PDB file of C-alpha atoms in Angstrom:
ATOM      1  CA  MET A   1      38.431  97.409 -48.333  1.00  0.00           C
ATOM      2  CA  THR A   2      35.403  99.620 -47.851  1.00  0.00           C
ATOM      3  CA  SER A   3      32.838  99.124 -45.169  1.00  0.00           C
ATOM      4  CA  PRO A   4      29.098  98.951 -45.873  1.00  0.00           C
ATOM      5  CA  GLN A   5      28.675 102.272 -44.066  1.00  0.00           C
ATOM      6  CA  MET A   6      31.274 103.884 -46.319  1.00  0.00           C
ATOM      7  CA  ASN A   7      29.414 102.584 -49.384  1.00  0.00           C
ATOM      8  CA  GLN A   8      26.191 104.052 -48.036  1.00  0.00           C
ATOM      9  CA  VAL A   9      27.871 107.415 -47.458  1.00  0.00           C
ATOM     10  CA  GLU A  10      29.323 107.382 -50.979  1.00  0.00           C
ATOM     11  CA  GLN A  11      25.946 106.487 -52.464  1.00  0.00           C
ATOM     12  CA  ALA A  12      24.244 109.203 -50.444  1.00  0.00           C
ATOM     13  CA  MET A  13      26.812 111.776 -51.579  1.00  0.00           C
ATOM     14  CA  ALA A  14      26.383 110.722 -55.219  1.00  0.00           C
ATOM     15  CA  GLU A  15      22.599 111.050 -54.894  1.00  0.00           C
ATOM     16  CA  PHE A  16      23.028 114.432 -53.221  1.00  0.00           C
ATOM     17  CA  GLU A  17      25.168 115.629 -56.135  1.00  0.00           C
ATOM     18  CA  ARG A  18      22.577 114.379 -58.660  1.00  0.00           C
ATOM     19  CA  GLN A  19      19.792 116.180 -56.803  1.00  0.00           C
ATOM     20  CA  LYS A  20      21.888 119.336 -56.488  1.00  0.00           C
ATOM     21  CA  ALA A  21      22.556 119.317 -60.243  1.00  0.00           C
ATOM     22  CA  ALA A  22      18.865 118.713 -61.001  1.00  0.00           C
ATOM     23  CA  LEU A  23      17.807 121.591 -58.735  1.00  0.00           C
ATOM     24  CA  GLY A  24      20.376 123.864 -60.359  1.00  0.00           C
ATOM     25  CA  GLU A  25      19.004 123.001 -63.788  1.00  0.00           C
ATOM     26  CA  ILE A  26      15.453 123.728 -62.646  1.00  0.00           C
ATOM     27  CA  GLU A  27      16.551 127.039 -61.133  1.00  0.00           C
ATOM     28  CA  ARG A  28      18.297 128.053 -64.366  1.00  0.00           C
ATOM     29  CA  GLY A  29      15.191 127.078 -66.311  1.00  0.00           C
ATOM     30  CA  LEU A  30      12.929 129.155 -64.099  1.00  0.00           C
ATOM     31  CA  HIS A  31      15.230 132.174 -64.017  1.00  0.00           C
ATOM     32  CA  GLY A  32      13.969 134.651 -66.545  1.00  0.00           C
ATOM     33  CA  SER A  33      10.769 132.717 -67.237  1.00  0.00           C
ATOM     34  CA  SER A  34       7.439 134.471 -67.137  1.00  0.00           C
ATOM     35  CA  THR A  35       3.732 133.768 -67.392  1.00  0.00           C
ATOM     36  CA  THR A  36       1.233 135.964 -69.207  1.00  0.00           C
ATOM     37  CA  VAL A  37      -2.522 135.820 -68.661  1.00  0.00           C
ATOM     38  CA  VAL A  38      -5.022 137.742 -70.758  1.00  0.00           C
ATOM     39  CA  ALA A  39      -8.372 138.560 -69.155  1.00  0.00           C
ATOM     40  CA  LYS A  40     -11.400 136.861 -70.712  1.00  0.00           C
ATOM     41  CA  ASN A  41     -12.649 140.173 -72.090  1.00  0.00           C
ATOM     42  CA  ARG A  42      -9.145 140.867 -73.472  1.00  0.00           C
ATOM     43  CA  ALA A  43      -9.072 144.258 -71.729  1.00  0.00           C
ATOM     44  CA  VAL A  44      -5.875 143.525 -69.799  1.00  0.00           C
ATOM     45  CA  ALA A  45      -2.845 141.221 -70.056  1.00  0.00           C
ATOM     46  CA  VAL A  46      -0.633 140.618 -67.031  1.00  0.00           C
ATOM     47  CA  THR A  47       2.852 139.104 -67.085  1.00  0.00           C
ATOM     48  CA  VAL A  48       4.472 137.821 -63.897  1.00  0.00           C
ATOM     49  CA  ASN A  49       7.958 136.412 -63.417  1.00  0.00           C
ATOM     50  CA  SER A  50       8.671 132.959 -62.013  1.00  0.00           C
ATOM     51  CA  SER A  51       8.402 134.247 -58.446  1.00  0.00           C
ATOM     52  CA  GLY A  52       4.993 135.809 -59.116  1.00  0.00           C
ATOM     53  CA  ALA A  53       6.084 139.456 -59.206  1.00  0.00           C
ATOM     54  CA  VAL A  54       4.187 141.554 -61.740  1.00  0.00           C
ATOM     55  CA  ALA A  55       6.560 142.307 -64.604  1.00  0.00           C
ATOM     56  CA  GLU A  56       4.188 143.948 -67.071  1.00  0.00           C
ATOM     57  CA  ILE A  57       0.597 145.057 -67.501  1.00  0.00           C
ATOM     58  CA  LYS A  58      -0.746 145.722 -70.982  1.00  0.00           C
ATOM     59  CA  PHE A  59      -4.060 146.845 -72.343  1.00  0.00           C
ATOM     60  CA  PRO A  60      -4.302 144.995 -75.686  1.00  0.00           C
ATOM     61  CA  THR A  61      -7.618 146.600 -76.656  1.00  0.00           C
ATOM     62  CA  SER A  62      -9.384 149.821 -75.790  1.00  0.00           C
ATOM     63  CA  ALA A  63     -12.044 147.901 -73.820  1.00  0.00           C
ATOM     64  CA  TYR A  64     -10.636 149.207 -70.527  1.00  0.00           C
ATOM     65  CA  ARG A  65     -11.715 152.744 -71.480  1.00  0.00           C
ATOM     66  CA  SER A  66     -15.388 151.922 -71.070  1.00  0.00           C
ATOM     67  CA  MET A  67     -14.888 150.234 -67.697  1.00  0.00           C
ATOM     68  CA  SER A  68     -15.473 151.904 -64.359  1.00  0.00           C
ATOM     69  CA  GLY A  69     -12.461 152.320 -62.100  1.00  0.00           C
ATOM     70  CA  ALA A  70     -13.750 149.641 -59.725  1.00  0.00           C
ATOM     71  CA  GLU A  71     -14.433 147.226 -62.585  1.00  0.00           C
ATOM     72  CA  LEU A  72     -10.950 147.757 -64.044  1.00  0.00           C
ATOM     73  CA  GLY A  73      -9.394 147.382 -60.601  1.00  0.00           C
ATOM     74  CA  ASP A  74     -11.237 144.112 -59.979  1.00  0.00           C
ATOM     75  CA  LEU A  75     -10.189 142.851 -63.414  1.00  0.00           C
ATOM     76  CA  LEU A  76      -6.551 143.718 -62.725  1.00  0.00           C
ATOM     77  CA  VAL A  77      -6.580 141.984 -59.342  1.00  0.00           C
ATOM     78  CA  SER A  78      -8.219 138.814 -60.678  1.00  0.00           C
ATOM     79  CA  THR A  79      -5.910 138.685 -63.714  1.00  0.00           C
ATOM     80  CA  ILE A  80      -2.825 139.170 -61.522  1.00  0.00           C
ATOM     81  CA  GLU A  81      -4.024 136.409 -59.167  1.00  0.00           C
ATOM     82  CA  GLU A  82      -4.608 134.072 -62.117  1.00  0.00           C
ATOM     83  CA  ALA A  83      -1.143 134.819 -63.548  1.00  0.00           C
ATOM     84  CA  ARG A  84       0.471 134.214 -60.162  1.00  0.00           C
ATOM     85  CA  ALA A  85      -1.412 130.932 -59.730  1.00  0.00           C
ATOM     86  CA  GLU A  86      -0.263 129.777 -63.176  1.00  0.00           C
ATOM     87  CA  ALA A  87       3.335 130.778 -62.419  1.00  0.00           C
ATOM     88  CA  MET A  88       3.211 128.872 -59.126  1.00  0.00           C
ATOM     89  CA  ALA A  89       1.745 125.808 -60.863  1.00  0.00           C
ATOM     90  CA  GLN A  90       4.529 125.917 -63.447  1.00  0.00           C
ATOM     91  CA  THR A  91       7.126 126.216 -60.702  1.00  0.00           C
ATOM     92  CA  MET A  92       5.623 123.287 -58.807  1.00  0.00           C
ATOM     93  CA  GLN A  93       5.503 121.245 -62.017  1.00  0.00           C
ATOM     94  CA  ALA A  94       9.181 121.976 -62.650  1.00  0.00           C
ATOM     95  CA  PHE A  95      10.076 120.598 -59.215  1.00  0.00           C
ATOM     96  CA  ALA A  96       7.877 117.481 -59.597  1.00  0.00           C
ATOM     97  CA  ALA A  97      10.768 115.544 -61.122  1.00  0.00           C
ATOM     98  CA  VAL A  98      12.971 115.972 -58.048  1.00  0.00           C
ATOM     99  CA  LEU A  99      10.357 115.673 -55.302  1.00  0.00           C
ATOM    100  CA  PRO A 100      10.043 112.296 -53.609  1.00  0.00           C
ATOM    101  CA  GLY A 101       6.812 110.893 -55.038  1.00  0.00           C
ATOM    102  CA  GLY A 102       7.035 113.171 -58.096  1.00  0.00           C
ATOM    103  CA  GLN A 103       3.773 114.350 -59.615  1.00  0.00           C
ATOM    104  CA  ALA A 104       1.670 112.578 -57.002  1.00  0.00           C
ATOM    105  CA  MET A 105       3.420 114.631 -54.314  1.00  0.00           C
ATOM    106  CA  VAL A 106       2.804 117.877 -56.240  1.00  0.00           C
ATOM    107  CA  ASP A 107      -0.862 116.946 -56.703  1.00  0.00           C
ATOM    108  CA  ALA A 108      -1.253 116.137 -53.023  1.00  0.00           C
ATOM    109  CA  PHE A 109       0.401 119.361 -51.883  1.00  0.00           C
ATOM    110  CA  THR A 110      -1.473 121.552 -54.356  1.00  0.00           C
ATOM    111  CA  GLY A 111      -4.853 119.994 -53.643  1.00  0.00           C
ATOM    112  CA  ARG A 112      -5.293 118.613 -57.169  1.00  0.00           C
ATOM    113  CA  ALA A 113      -5.597 115.146 -55.713  1.00  0.00           C
ATOM    114  CA  GLY A 114      -8.960 115.988 -54.205  1.00  0.00           C
ATOM    115  CA  GLY A 115     -10.463 119.417 -53.779  1.00  0.00           C
ATOM    116  CA  ASN A 116      -9.934 123.092 -54.397  1.00  0.00           C
ATOM    117  CA  VAL A 117      -8.874 124.056 -50.885  1.00  0.00           C
ATOM    118  CA  GLU A 118      -5.613 125.963 -50.619  1.00  0.00           C
ATOM    119  CA  THR A 119      -3.106 123.578 -49.077  1.00  0.00           C
ATOM    120  CA  PRO A 120      -0.501 124.457 -46.448  1.00  0.00           C
ATOM    121  CA  LEU A 121       2.219 124.126 -49.104  1.00  0.00           C
ATOM    122  CA  GLU A 122       0.410 126.542 -51.418  1.00  0.00           C
ATOM    123  CA  LYS A 123       0.052 128.998 -48.550  1.00  0.00           C
ATOM    124  CA  LEU A 124       3.752 128.647 -47.734  1.00  0.00           C
ATOM    125  CA  LEU A 125       4.783 128.995 -51.376  1.00  0.00           C
ATOM    126  CA  ALA A 126       2.568 132.033 -51.747  1.00  0.00           C
ATOM    127  CA  GLU A 127       4.345 133.609 -48.779  1.00  0.00           C
ATOM    128  CA  VAL A 128       7.795 132.728 -50.107  1.00  0.00           C
ATOM    129  CA  LEU A 129       7.317 133.189 -53.849  1.00  0.00           C
ATOM    130  CA  LEU A 130       4.898 136.083 -53.741  1.00  0.00           C
ATOM    131  CA  ASP A 131       6.385 137.785 -50.685  1.00  0.00           C
ATOM    132  CA  GLY A 132       3.015 137.565 -48.971  1.00  0.00           C
ATOM    133  CA  ASP A 133       1.587 140.092 -51.430  1.00  0.00           C
ATOM    134  CA  ARG A 134      -1.915 138.691 -51.569  1.00  0.00           C
ATOM    135  CA  PRO A 135      -5.160 140.605 -51.061  1.00  0.00           C
ATOM    136  CA  ASP A 136      -6.239 138.392 -48.149  1.00  0.00           C
ATOM    137  CA  ASP A 137      -2.975 138.847 -46.235  1.00  0.00           C
ATOM    138  CA  GLY A 138      -4.049 141.954 -44.376  1.00  0.00           C
ATOM    139  CA  PRO A 139      -4.647 141.834 -40.625  1.00  0.00           C
ATOM    140  CA  ALA A 140      -8.238 140.666 -41.144  1.00  0.00           C
ATOM    141  CA  GLY A 141      -7.154 137.934 -43.598  1.00  0.00           C
ATOM    142  CA  ARG A 142      -4.785 136.148 -41.200  1.00  0.00           C
TER     143      ARG A 142
END
């Protein structure tokens, strides 16, 4: 005869195994995935991997040739930031199914539920996923 506590432990272990399998599936799905963003003027295309690291930069047109160095640099930075933000959003979306509260939790943590302010979770994920490699992370930006 099993005790109610033993049943609870068995149920908790079964749920743990389901969650572990779901997380493993998400991880396998994200491994090797990438996000590509093309600048509005089509002068540059940036591909980042699922952790936000720049994997490739392409210049699909010759438009970059007529740009000043500062203009091209600004375009690269903004396109990289946009690609990283999209990659992070895709990663968060992938985990929505296993987070308690699902999509509502993702929306709350990412600020989509009300405002465009960077949330503490986004800041943490940026540190973890992007290795803190953000333009505002210098000594003055902290």
